[in-house]
Amino acid sequence: MELLQLLFGGIANGCIYGLVALGFVLIYKASEGVNFAQGDMMMLGAFIALGLGNSDQLGLPFGLAVILAMVLMGGVGWGIERVVVRQIFGQPQFALVILTIALGFVLRFVAGSIWGYTPLVLETPFTGKNLQLGGIVLGVADLVTILVTAVLTIGLWAFFAFTRVGLAAQAASQNQMAAYIVGVPVMRVNGLIWGLSGAVATVAGVMYASKGAIDPNIGLLGIKAFAAAVIGGMGSLPGALLGGLLIGVVEPIAGRYAPGEFAAMAPYIIMLVVLVTKPSGLFSQMQAKKV
Amino acid sequence: MSLLKAEDIAVHFGGVKAVDGVSFEVDEGEVFAIIGPNGAGKSTIFNLISRIYTMTRGKITFDGTDITRLPSHKVAPLGIARTFQNIELFDHSTVLQNLLMGRHTHRSTNFVEDILFLPKVRREEREHRKRVEEVIEFLELEAYRGKMIAGLPYGVRKVVEIGRALAMGPKLILLDEPASGLSVEESQEVAFWIEDMRRDMGLTVLMVEHDMKLVSAVADRVLAVNNGRPLALGTPAEVQSDPHVQAAYLGTPEEDAA
Amino acid sequence: MRIAFKTSYDTDIDFHEHWNNRFWIIALVVVMALLPFIVSEYYLAEVANTLIFSLAGMGLMLLVGHTGQVSLGHAAFLAIGAYTDAALMNAGWPFLIAFPVAGLAAGLFGALIAIPAVRLSGIYLAIATLAVFVIVEEIIILAEPITGGVGGLFAPTIEIFGLSFDRYANLSNFYWLCLVIVVLVTLGYSNLMRSSTGRSFLAVRDSEVSARALGIDVTRTRALAFGLSCAVTGLAGALMGHFIGFFNYELFSIFISINLLLVVTIGGLGFIQGAFLGAILITAMPQIIAILRDGLNATAGIDLGSIPGLDTIIFSLILITFIIYEPAGLYGRWLKMRVWWEIFPLARRDMFRRQKSYLKTERQK
Amino acid sequence: MSDTVLSVRNVETFYGAIMALRGVSIDVNRGEIVTILGANGAGKTTLMKTICGLMDPEKGTISFLGKEISRQEPDKIVRQGISLIPEGREVFPYLTIEENLKLGAYTRKDDASDDLEMVYSYFPILKERRKQASGFLSGGQQQMLAIGRGLMAKPELMLLDEPSLGLSPLLTQEIFGIIRRLNAEQKVTMLIVEQNAHIALATAHKGYVLEMGRIVMAGDADDLANSADIQEFYLGKTEENERGQKRWKRRKTWR
Amino acid sequence: DTPGVSDDEIKIGGAHDLSGIFAPFSVPAVQAAQMYFDEVNANGGVHGRKISYIVEDHGYQVPKAVQAGNKLINRDGVFAMLLNLGTPHNIALFQLMGPKGVPNVNPLTAARQMVDPPAPWKFAGTASYYDAVKETAKHMVENEGTKKFCNMILPTDFGKEIEGAVIDASADLGMEVGPTISHKPDETDFTGALGKVKSAGCDTVGMALGIGQIINAVATARKLGMDTKFVLSSAGFHTVVAKGLAAQGVTDGVFAGAGWQDIEVRIADTPELAEWVQKWNAATGDALPGTGALLGHSGAELLVAALEAAGPDLTRENFIAAMEGLNYADPIMGNTVSMSADDHVAAKEIFVSKIENGSWQLIATIE
Ligand SMILES: Nc1ncnc2c1ncn2[C@@H]1O[C@H](COP(=O)(O)OP(=O)(O)OP(=O)(O)O)[C@@H](O)[C@H]1O
Ligand SMILES: Nc1ncnc2c1ncn2[C@@H]1O[C@H](COP(=O)(O)OP(=O)(O)OP(=O)(O)O)[C@@H](O)[C@H]1O
Ligand SMILES: CC(C)C[C@H](N)C(=O)O
Ligand SMILES: [Mg+2]
Ligand SMILES: [Mg+2]
C-alpha cells in the first residue's frame, strides 16, 4: 500500500520532470539545440500565471489565467527565437547552450524584478484537495498533472508524427540546408517550436507551483529535467516522459528505503546505469554513420 | 600469392542482405576493382574488411591473419588503409595535420614522452613529416598544405583522403569511388596515381568505382556484384562484355549516348 | 604580411614560425613574472585567480575543444584535486608531492569514469558527467573525516623549502607559484598538441570512423583525454583550494562547471589560447562591470548598484551579444584581427562577415 | 518562346575572405537545359547555392521570372519555383524515404501522390525501402532519393549539382533520360552542373564554362563540345595520355 | 586614517547573492538596507558622512565571493562589511578580513562560525540556527508533547546546524533520535522521506529545507494523514510559509525558532513596524516584507547606531567598541539588541512561533 502511494506520488512528480523535459525535446527535435533556459521558462510561466490569476494580482479565473499565460509564454518563446536564437542560426550547438545559459539569468532577473524574490504561492482550484482511493491518497493536483502530461505528450507526439509542420521541424533538425531547399521556412518553424515550448513550460510551471511556492530560482529543476530528457533518448517525446517518470519514481522510493545520503544519489546512479547500458538513452536516437 | 582473401562473406541488416556470400582473392601487387549497381554492397564489402561491420558469416584473411573478429582499430596496423565514398576527413584540421594523422600506426612514443616532447619525439615528428611531404609531392597537394579541410573543394578533399591513406604506408589500399565527383582530367590523374602506387610503391589496390574508363585503365581484375551476390569476375574487358553486367550495371556504353 | 622561409621541418614543429612571436611570448611571461612589483594586492589576487581559472579552462579545453567530449561535471574534478591535496598535506605530505599527486588522483579517477563512459558522446556524456558530479558531491559530504563534510576545511599553508607560499600571508609567492605551474602545464599541453597524441585527440573529435580506420584506438584515446583533462583540472582545483583558503563542497558547484564551459567556449573552442582569453573574460568582466558601475555612481551619480542583480544581467547580456557576434570565441576574433592587420591596406571591410551556414545532425557518429 | 527564367548578373560571392565567384553572369531561358562545366573548386556549387539563396552574394543581382530574388531566405526562393538537387545528397537521415520524398513536395498545395508514384517508378528500390530510414541507404541510393525529392517539387526551374555523383553508368544514363523527358514533356527548365561533360553536353542546349569563379566560355552545347579546349580538358579526348607513357602536367591556364 | 572613511563618506561593503539560489534573501536585504541608508543620508548622514553601501554579487559561488571580497577590501577599502551572505562565503572572506580587522556586521547566515571562534571584528545579528532550534526543540518536548525527532535537511552547513541542534537537544533530554534524511535543493517529492519518518516513529521533524520545499513537504505529510509536527529554523520562519500552507489547507503543527518575531500579527499594534511596512510596500510593491528585508533593515539600523555611537572620529577600534556598547530595542524585529566585549551576538532572544490559521503566532520567548 505504501509502495503504491510512493509510486503514485513519484509518477505525478515524474510527470513534472517529464513536462519540462518535453520542452527540451521539442527544441531538440526542431534544431538539435539544447535550451538551458527551459527551466527558467517554466519559472516565468508559473509567475505569469500567478500574476494573472492570483487574487491579489490581476485575479482572473484560474483556467483563463493559465491559458493566457500559455499564450504569453508562447510569445516569449517565439520572441526569444526571433530576437536572439535566430542570430546564431547555423552556429555550433554550443553557442546555443551558452546563449541560453545567459538567457536564463535574464529571465530570472525579469521575474525577480516584477514579482520580487520572496517566494509566492500560486492559487489554484485544486491546491490542497485530495481524493481517497482504497487506502491511498490522490492529490487532485497530482491527478491533474498526470492527465495533462499524458495529453500533452500524446498531442506533441502526434504533432511531430502526423503534421506537415512537425515533419518539417524534424527535417530542419537533421539537415538545415536540405530543409531550406525543399522550401521549409526553417526559421519560422523554429520560432513556432520555441513558442510551443514556452507554452509547455508554462503548464509545467503551473503544475509545479501547485505543490509549494515559487521563486525565481525554481528553474533549477530544469537540470534534472534535462537529465530526464537525455536518458529518455533526447529527441524522443515518450522517452522524455519515461525518463522523467523514472527519476520521479526512483526519488521517493529511494527516499523511503535507501539509507542516508544514498537516497539523494539514487536518481543520478540510475541515470548512470541507464547511460552505461544504453549509451544513447532509452529510446535511442543515435545511428552509426553509414560510410 | 593472395594478400587479401574473402571467403563467402555476408552481412544482413534486418531484412536487407547487403552482402550475401561473396568470395574473392586479391593478389599482392594487383589492382582489383569491384563494380556493381548502386546498393549492390560494394561499400559494405569495404566496411567488412575494415571491420566497421561485423559479418553475419564468412571469413576474411589478410596477409595470413584472420581479421574476421579484429577490433576495427587493429586493422590499420596490419597494413590496410582506406578512403571513404563520402569523404571522412578531419574537417577542422589542416591538410598537413590530416596527413600526419595518417601516420598514427607508425608512432612509437607514448603520451608522457609527447608531453615532455623528448628529443625522440622530435626525431619521430621529423620522420613523419618527411613521409608526409613525399605524399604531398606525389599527389601535388603543395598548394593546400596549410588549408583547413572545411574550405576545400570536393575534388581536393578526395585527393587528401587518398593522401591520408598513403601516408600510412600500407600494403593494401582500399579506394571507395576515388574518381566520383572528379572531372575527366582529374580522373585521368587518379589513374596515373593508382598506376604509380602499384608500380613505385608496391601497393596492392582494391577499389570500387563507377567510372568504367578508370576501371579499364588501371584494373587487372574486376569483380562485379549485384544485390550482394557476385555477378562476374575477370579482366575489365571480360566483365564489361558480360551480358548480366551490361544489363544490371552498364547499360548502353556512354560513348553512344554522347 | 610576414613570410616565413621554412628551411627545415623543425620550423613547423616548433611552436612559433617567427622569432618575434617567440619574443612576444617571452616578454609576456617576463611581465607576468614582474607583476607583483607593479600592481597592488587587489590586482595581483585577481590575476592569480584568473591564472587558476585558465588552468582549469585548459583542462576542460583538452576535453571539449580538442577531443569533442562535453563535461558538465568538471567541478567534481576540481573538488577531487582540492580535497586530495588538502588531505595529503594535512597528513604531512609536502606540497611539492601532494600537489602532483592530487592531479594524478583526479586524472586516474577521470580515466576510471571514462572507461564505462567512453561509449557516450555529446549530451549523453554531459549528463553522465553531471551524474558523476552529484555522486562525488555526496561522497565528499559522506567522507567527513577527510573532507570536513559539509562544514568544509581550511587549506593547509604551502611551504616549499622553508618559504611560505600562503595566499593570504604571501600573495606574491603564491602568485609566482601559480604562474610557474600554469607555464609548465601550458608547455606540456602545447607539446601534446604538436605530437601524435594530440593529433589522435583531434582525429577522434572530427571523425570516429576515420580515426579507427587509421588505427587509432578511439576508446583508449578518449579515456586518455578524459584522464589528462581531469588531471589538469585537478591541479587547478588544488590551487583553487589554496587560493580560497577555506572550502566545503559548495565551492565546487554546478555553476563552476558551467563557468568553465563558458571559459572554453567564449575563449574559443580548440585553442589553448582560448582557455586564457576565456578565463580573463569570465573572471575580469564582472569586476570591470562593478568598477565601472562604481565609477558611474561616483562621477555621474547614476546608481546602478541599487538595482539588485543588474551586474549579472549586464554580464549575461555581454555574453549574449558576444556569442551572437563571435560564436568562434575570443581567440577566433583575435585571429581575424591579426589577419586583418597583416594584410592591412588590402583588407575588405566586410571580409569577416559570416556567410550563411547550416548545421547537420550530430546524432550520427 | 525564349523568355528568360533566370538571370544572374555580376554576382560575387565570398567565403569569409575567399572570393569564390568573381562576377558571374548567366542566363537561362524557359524550356532550356543549361549546363555549367568547370574544374574542381571553380565555384559551381557556390553559384548554385547563391542562386537559391543558401549563400548571400556580396554584389550582383539574381532575378527569377523577372523578379529580384537575391538575399532572400532560401525557402522563399524555393517557394517561387526553384528546386535544387544539392551536391552530396543531403537527405534527412532519420526520416523514412517516403517522408523525405513527401518533404520534397512541401511547397506544393496540390496533391503530389502521382509524382510520388512517378518517382517510385523511376527508382523502384526507393519504393521497396520506403518505410526505412534513409540514412542507411548506399551512396547512390541516397543520390536517387535526392533527385526524387527534387522532382517532387515540380519546379519551374531545377538546379542539379552533379546529379550523377556516385551513380552507376546505367543509372546515370537513366537520370539524364529523365531530365530530357521532363524538359521535353513538362517544359521544366534545367541548370545542371556536371563532371561528366560528355553526357552533360549531349543533354544540354547551352553551356557555360566556369573557371576560378569566372565564366570563361559560353555557347551552344554542340559548339562547346567541338571546341578544342573543352575536348582536351573536359572530355578527355587527348590521345597522348596513354598508359605507361610519361605524363605531362598540363593544367588549365585560364586565369 | 581609517579605510573607507573620508570627511563625507563611509564605505560599507556587502558580498551578496543577487542572482543565485539565495537571491530571495539577499535581494530584499540589500533593498531594505539601502532604503534605510537613503533615509539616513537624506537626513545628513552619520556625523556628516554619507553611507555608501557597495554591494557585489557572488551568485552563491565561493570563488566569486572571494573576488568580491578582494575588490571591496583591497580596492574599495571598505570600512566594514554588512550582511555578507552565505556560510562558506563568509568564512572564506574572514581570511581577508581577519588580518585587516574589517568588522563583519550581521552576516546573512546564522551559522555558529560567525562568532565562533570569537574575534574582535566578528559580529552576528541574531541567535544562531543552532541555538534557536535547540531551544525550540526543547520547548517542543516540554510543551508540545514531542517524543522523538527526525530531521529532513539540505546537506549544507545550515542543514547540519539544524540536525546538530535537534540531536543535541534530544541528547540533553535523554531522548532517542530518528534518522536524518537529506534532500537536494531541487527535490520536489517528499512522500518517501515522510514514509521514513513515519516508520521511524518520529512525531516531530526538524526541517531545514527551502521555502517551497517546506510547504510541499508539510502539505504532503498532511495529505498522507500524518499529524507530524515540524520545527523550522529562522530560514523557514517566513510569512509566506504560513500563507502557502494555509492555501494547502495546513493550519497547524508547524513551529519555528528564530531570533525575531513575525511581523504580520504585530503590525496593528507597533506603529514603527506599520510605518516601515508601508514604506516597503510603497517601494517594492510587496505586501509584506520577508525575512531578507527584515534582516537587511535591522542590520543597517544596527550599523548606523554603532556609527553614531562611535562618534565623529571614526576608527575601526572605536566602532567595535561602539558596537559592543549598543543596547536598544528593535520594534521592527521585535527583539532587543545588546552586545558587550565578550558577546558579539546582537539579539539573543529566541522566539518560538507556531502557525495558526495562516499566521505565525508567538508562543514562547526564550532568553
Ligand atoms: N548499416 C546499414 N544498415 C542498413 N542497411 C545498410 C547498412 N549499410 C548498408 N546497407 C544497405 O546495404 C546495401 C548495400 O549498400 P552499399 O553501401 O554497400 O552499396 P554500394 O554498393 O556501395 O552502393 P553505391 O554504389 O551506391 O555506393 C544497400 O541497400 C544499403 O541500404
Ligand atoms: N566553406 C568554405 N570555406 C571557404 N572556402 C570555401 C568553402 N567552400 C568552398 N570554398 C572555396 O570556394 C571555391 C569554390 O568552391 P565550390 O564548392 O563552389 O567549387 P565547385 O566548382 O563546386 O567544385 P567541385 O567540383 O569540387 O564541387 C573553392 O576554391 C573552395 O576552396
Ligand atoms: C538562511 C540564509 C540567510 C543563509 C543561508 N542559509 C546560508 O547559511 O548559507
Ligand atoms: Mg558505395
Ligand atoms: Mg561542387
PDB file of C-alpha atoms in Angstrom, chain E residues 202-342:
ATOM      1  CA  CYS E 202       9.036  10.268  14.818  1.00  0.00           C
ATOM      2  CA  ASP E 203       6.313  12.670  15.840  1.00  0.00           C
ATOM      3  CA  THR E 204       8.338  15.793  15.123  1.00  0.00           C
ATOM      4  CA  VAL E 205      10.641  16.689  12.284  1.00  0.00           C
ATOM      5  CA  GLY E 206      13.455  19.204  12.409  1.00  0.00           C
ATOM      6  CA  MET E 207      13.325  20.743   8.987  1.00  0.00           C
ATOM      7  CA  ALA E 208      15.949  22.677   7.087  1.00  0.00           C
ATOM      8  CA  LEU E 209      14.720  22.954   3.527  1.00  0.00           C
ATOM      9  CA  GLY E 210      13.962  25.689   1.023  1.00  0.00           C
ATOM     10  CA  ILE E 211      10.684  27.600   1.385  1.00  0.00           C
ATOM     11  CA  GLY E 212       8.843  25.909  -1.450  1.00  0.00           C
ATOM     12  CA  GLN E 213      10.078  22.566  -0.255  1.00  0.00           C
ATOM     13  CA  ILE E 214       8.833  23.190   3.281  1.00  0.00           C
ATOM     14  CA  ILE E 215       5.342  23.967   2.045  1.00  0.00           C
ATOM     15  CA  ASN E 216       5.382  20.990  -0.237  1.00  0.00           C
ATOM     16  CA  ALA E 217       6.683  18.585   2.395  1.00  0.00           C
ATOM     17  CA  VAL E 218       4.342  19.672   5.181  1.00  0.00           C
ATOM     18  CA  ALA E 219       1.350  19.619   2.848  1.00  0.00           C
ATOM     19  CA  THR E 220       2.327  16.158   1.672  1.00  0.00           C
ATOM     20  CA  ALA E 221       2.506  14.934   5.249  1.00  0.00           C
ATOM     21  CA  ARG E 222      -0.982  16.200   5.958  1.00  0.00           C
ATOM     22  CA  LYS E 223      -2.235  14.741   2.722  1.00  0.00           C
ATOM     23  CA  LEU E 224      -0.898  11.376   3.803  1.00  0.00           C
ATOM     24  CA  GLY E 225      -2.810  11.777   7.045  1.00  0.00           C
ATOM     25  CA  MET E 226       0.253  12.277   9.224  1.00  0.00           C
ATOM     26  CA  ASP E 227      -0.060  14.631  12.171  1.00  0.00           C
ATOM     27  CA  THR E 228       3.675  15.044  12.488  1.00  0.00           C
ATOM     28  CA  LYS E 229       4.877  18.350  13.893  1.00  0.00           C
ATOM     29  CA  PHE E 230       7.560  20.346  12.162  1.00  0.00           C
ATOM     30  CA  VAL E 231      10.247  22.546  13.638  1.00  0.00           C
ATOM     31  CA  LEU E 232      11.709  25.153  11.347  1.00  0.00           C
ATOM     32  CA  SER E 233      14.644  27.452  11.763  1.00  0.00           C
ATOM     33  CA  SER E 234      14.781  31.149  11.025  1.00  0.00           C
ATOM     34  CA  ALA E 235      15.324  30.213   7.381  1.00  0.00           C
ATOM     35  CA  GLY E 236      11.822  28.758   7.326  1.00  0.00           C
ATOM     36  CA  PHE E 237      10.315  31.369   9.572  1.00  0.00           C
ATOM     37  CA  HIS E 238       8.695  33.263   6.811  1.00  0.00           C
ATOM     38  CA  THR E 239       5.237  34.722   6.372  1.00  0.00           C
ATOM     39  CA  VAL E 240       4.904  33.027   3.025  1.00  0.00           C
ATOM     40  CA  VAL E 241       5.283  29.612   4.658  1.00  0.00           C
ATOM     41  CA  ALA E 242       2.221  30.297   6.766  1.00  0.00           C
ATOM     42  CA  LYS E 243       0.314  31.605   3.769  1.00  0.00           C
ATOM     43  CA  GLY E 244       1.387  28.799   1.476  1.00  0.00           C
ATOM     44  CA  LEU E 245       0.487  26.152   3.982  1.00  0.00           C
ATOM     45  CA  ALA E 246      -2.873  27.757   4.552  1.00  0.00           C
ATOM     46  CA  ALA E 247      -3.511  27.560   0.813  1.00  0.00           C
ATOM     47  CA  GLN E 248      -2.713  23.872   1.002  1.00  0.00           C
ATOM     48  CA  GLY E 249      -5.125  23.514   3.879  1.00  0.00           C
ATOM     49  CA  VAL E 250      -2.485  23.139   6.574  1.00  0.00           C
ATOM     50  CA  THR E 251      -3.157  25.285   9.598  1.00  0.00           C
ATOM     51  CA  ASP E 252      -1.296  23.793  12.493  1.00  0.00           C
ATOM     52  CA  GLY E 253       1.596  21.754  13.732  1.00  0.00           C
ATOM     53  CA  VAL E 254       4.344  23.931  12.296  1.00  0.00           C
ATOM     54  CA  PHE E 255       6.792  25.630  14.643  1.00  0.00           C
ATOM     55  CA  ALA E 256       9.801  27.803  14.194  1.00  0.00           C
ATOM     56  CA  GLY E 257      12.551  29.121  16.373  1.00  0.00           C
ATOM     57  CA  ALA E 258      14.150  32.404  15.329  1.00  0.00           C
ATOM     58  CA  GLY E 259      15.816  35.479  16.661  1.00  0.00           C
ATOM     59  CA  TRP E 260      12.921  37.762  15.814  1.00  0.00           C
ATOM     60  CA  GLN E 261       9.144  37.839  15.746  1.00  0.00           C
ATOM     61  CA  ASP E 262       6.907  37.527  12.764  1.00  0.00           C
ATOM     62  CA  ILE E 263       5.710  40.927  11.637  1.00  0.00           C
ATOM     63  CA  GLU E 264       2.228  40.221  10.366  1.00  0.00           C
ATOM     64  CA  VAL E 265       0.457  39.914  13.691  1.00  0.00           C
ATOM     65  CA  ARG E 266       2.330  42.827  15.208  1.00  0.00           C
ATOM     66  CA  ILE E 267       1.619  45.462  12.568  1.00  0.00           C
ATOM     67  CA  ALA E 268      -1.569  46.610  14.173  1.00  0.00           C
ATOM     68  CA  ASP E 269      -0.033  47.492  17.499  1.00  0.00           C
ATOM     69  CA  THR E 270       3.513  48.511  16.532  1.00  0.00           C
ATOM     70  CA  PRO E 271       3.464  51.877  14.768  1.00  0.00           C
ATOM     71  CA  GLU E 272       7.157  51.822  13.816  1.00  0.00           C
ATOM     72  CA  LEU E 273       6.627  48.483  12.184  1.00  0.00           C
ATOM     73  CA  ALA E 274       3.493  49.629  10.422  1.00  0.00           C
ATOM     74  CA  GLU E 275       5.295  52.658   9.085  1.00  0.00           C
ATOM     75  CA  TRP E 276       8.167  50.614   7.810  1.00  0.00           C
ATOM     76  CA  VAL E 277       5.897  48.021   6.197  1.00  0.00           C
ATOM     77  CA  GLN E 278       4.080  50.787   4.449  1.00  0.00           C
ATOM     78  CA  LYS E 279       7.308  52.263   3.157  1.00  0.00           C
ATOM     79  CA  TRP E 280       8.438  48.888   1.994  1.00  0.00           C
ATOM     80  CA  ASN E 281       5.174  48.325   0.273  1.00  0.00           C
ATOM     81  CA  ALA E 282       5.434  51.635  -1.491  1.00  0.00           C
ATOM     82  CA  ALA E 283       8.996  50.990  -2.605  1.00  0.00           C
ATOM     83  CA  THR E 284       8.710  47.400  -3.770  1.00  0.00           C
ATOM     84  CA  GLY E 285       5.053  46.554  -4.163  1.00  0.00           C
ATOM     85  CA  ASP E 286       5.413  43.550  -1.859  1.00  0.00           C
ATOM     86  CA  ALA E 287       2.503  43.297   0.541  1.00  0.00           C
ATOM     87  CA  LEU E 288       4.727  42.244   3.433  1.00  0.00           C
ATOM     88  CA  PRO E 289       8.483  42.436   3.773  1.00  0.00           C
ATOM     89  CA  GLY E 290      10.058  38.995   4.064  1.00  0.00           C
ATOM     90  CA  THR E 291      12.839  37.658   6.193  1.00  0.00           C
ATOM     91  CA  GLY E 292      15.547  39.102   3.983  1.00  0.00           C
ATOM     92  CA  ALA E 293      14.104  42.584   4.219  1.00  0.00           C
ATOM     93  CA  LEU E 294      13.741  42.305   7.957  1.00  0.00           C
ATOM     94  CA  LEU E 295      17.340  41.232   8.405  1.00  0.00           C
ATOM     95  CA  GLY E 296      18.560  43.839   5.969  1.00  0.00           C
ATOM     96  CA  HIS E 297      16.760  46.584   7.770  1.00  0.00           C
ATOM     97  CA  SER E 298      17.896  45.557  11.224  1.00  0.00           C
ATOM     98  CA  GLY E 299      21.480  45.147  10.055  1.00  0.00           C
ATOM     99  CA  ALA E 300      21.533  48.610   8.549  1.00  0.00           C
ATOM    100  CA  GLU E 301      19.935  50.122  11.597  1.00  0.00           C
ATOM    101  CA  LEU E 302      22.433  48.437  13.862  1.00  0.00           C
ATOM    102  CA  LEU E 303      25.351  49.600  11.780  1.00  0.00           C
ATOM    103  CA  VAL E 304      24.133  53.157  11.802  1.00  0.00           C
ATOM    104  CA  ALA E 305      23.519  53.031  15.518  1.00  0.00           C
ATOM    105  CA  ALA E 306      27.070  51.884  16.095  1.00  0.00           C
ATOM    106  CA  LEU E 307      28.465  54.512  13.726  1.00  0.00           C
ATOM    107  CA  GLU E 308      26.540  57.161  15.568  1.00  0.00           C
ATOM    108  CA  ALA E 309      27.822  55.916  18.867  1.00  0.00           C
ATOM    109  CA  ALA E 310      31.398  55.728  17.639  1.00  0.00           C
ATOM    110  CA  GLY E 311      31.465  59.481  17.263  1.00  0.00           C
ATOM    111  CA  PRO E 312      32.917  61.720  14.563  1.00  0.00           C
ATOM    112  CA  ASP E 313      36.450  60.342  14.848  1.00  0.00           C
ATOM    113  CA  LEU E 314      35.618  57.057  13.308  1.00  0.00           C
ATOM    114  CA  THR E 315      38.110  54.229  13.549  1.00  0.00           C
ATOM    115  CA  ARG E 316      37.570  50.519  13.481  1.00  0.00           C
ATOM    116  CA  GLU E 317      38.567  50.319  17.130  1.00  0.00           C
ATOM    117  CA  ASN E 318      36.037  52.829  18.362  1.00  0.00           C
ATOM    118  CA  PHE E 319      33.433  51.367  16.008  1.00  0.00           C
ATOM    119  CA  ILE E 320      33.934  47.947  17.552  1.00  0.00           C
ATOM    120  CA  ALA E 321      33.763  49.500  20.990  1.00  0.00           C
ATOM    121  CA  ALA E 322      30.550  51.253  20.000  1.00  0.00           C
ATOM    122  CA  MET E 323      29.103  48.020  18.703  1.00  0.00           C
ATOM    123  CA  GLU E 324      29.928  46.372  21.992  1.00  0.00           C
ATOM    124  CA  GLY E 325      28.127  49.126  23.818  1.00  0.00           C
ATOM    125  CA  LEU E 326      24.899  49.003  21.826  1.00  0.00           C
ATOM    126  CA  ASN E 327      21.740  48.388  23.742  1.00  0.00           C
ATOM    127  CA  TYR E 328      18.334  49.148  22.296  1.00  0.00           C
ATOM    128  CA  ALA E 329      15.032  47.578  21.436  1.00  0.00           C
ATOM    129  CA  ASP E 330      14.229  46.984  17.800  1.00  0.00           C
ATOM    130  CA  PRO E 331      10.490  47.328  17.379  1.00  0.00           C
ATOM    131  CA  ILE E 332      10.564  46.054  13.843  1.00  0.00           C
ATOM    132  CA  MET E 333      12.262  42.774  14.644  1.00  0.00           C
ATOM    133  CA  GLY E 334      10.582  42.665  17.994  1.00  0.00           C
ATOM    134  CA  ASN E 335      13.848  41.857  19.742  1.00  0.00           C
ATOM    135  CA  THR E 336      16.487  43.598  21.815  1.00  0.00           C
ATOM    136  CA  VAL E 337      19.974  44.414  20.679  1.00  0.00           C
ATOM    137  CA  SER E 338      22.644  44.312  23.318  1.00  0.00           C
ATOM    138  CA  MET E 339      26.296  43.439  22.984  1.00  0.00           C
ATOM    139  CA  SER E 340      29.395  43.523  25.074  1.00  0.00           C
ATOM    140  CA  ALA E 341      33.100  42.891  24.676  1.00  0.00           C
ATOM    141  CA  ASP E 342      32.650  39.169  25.004  1.00  0.00           C
TER     142      ASP E 342
END
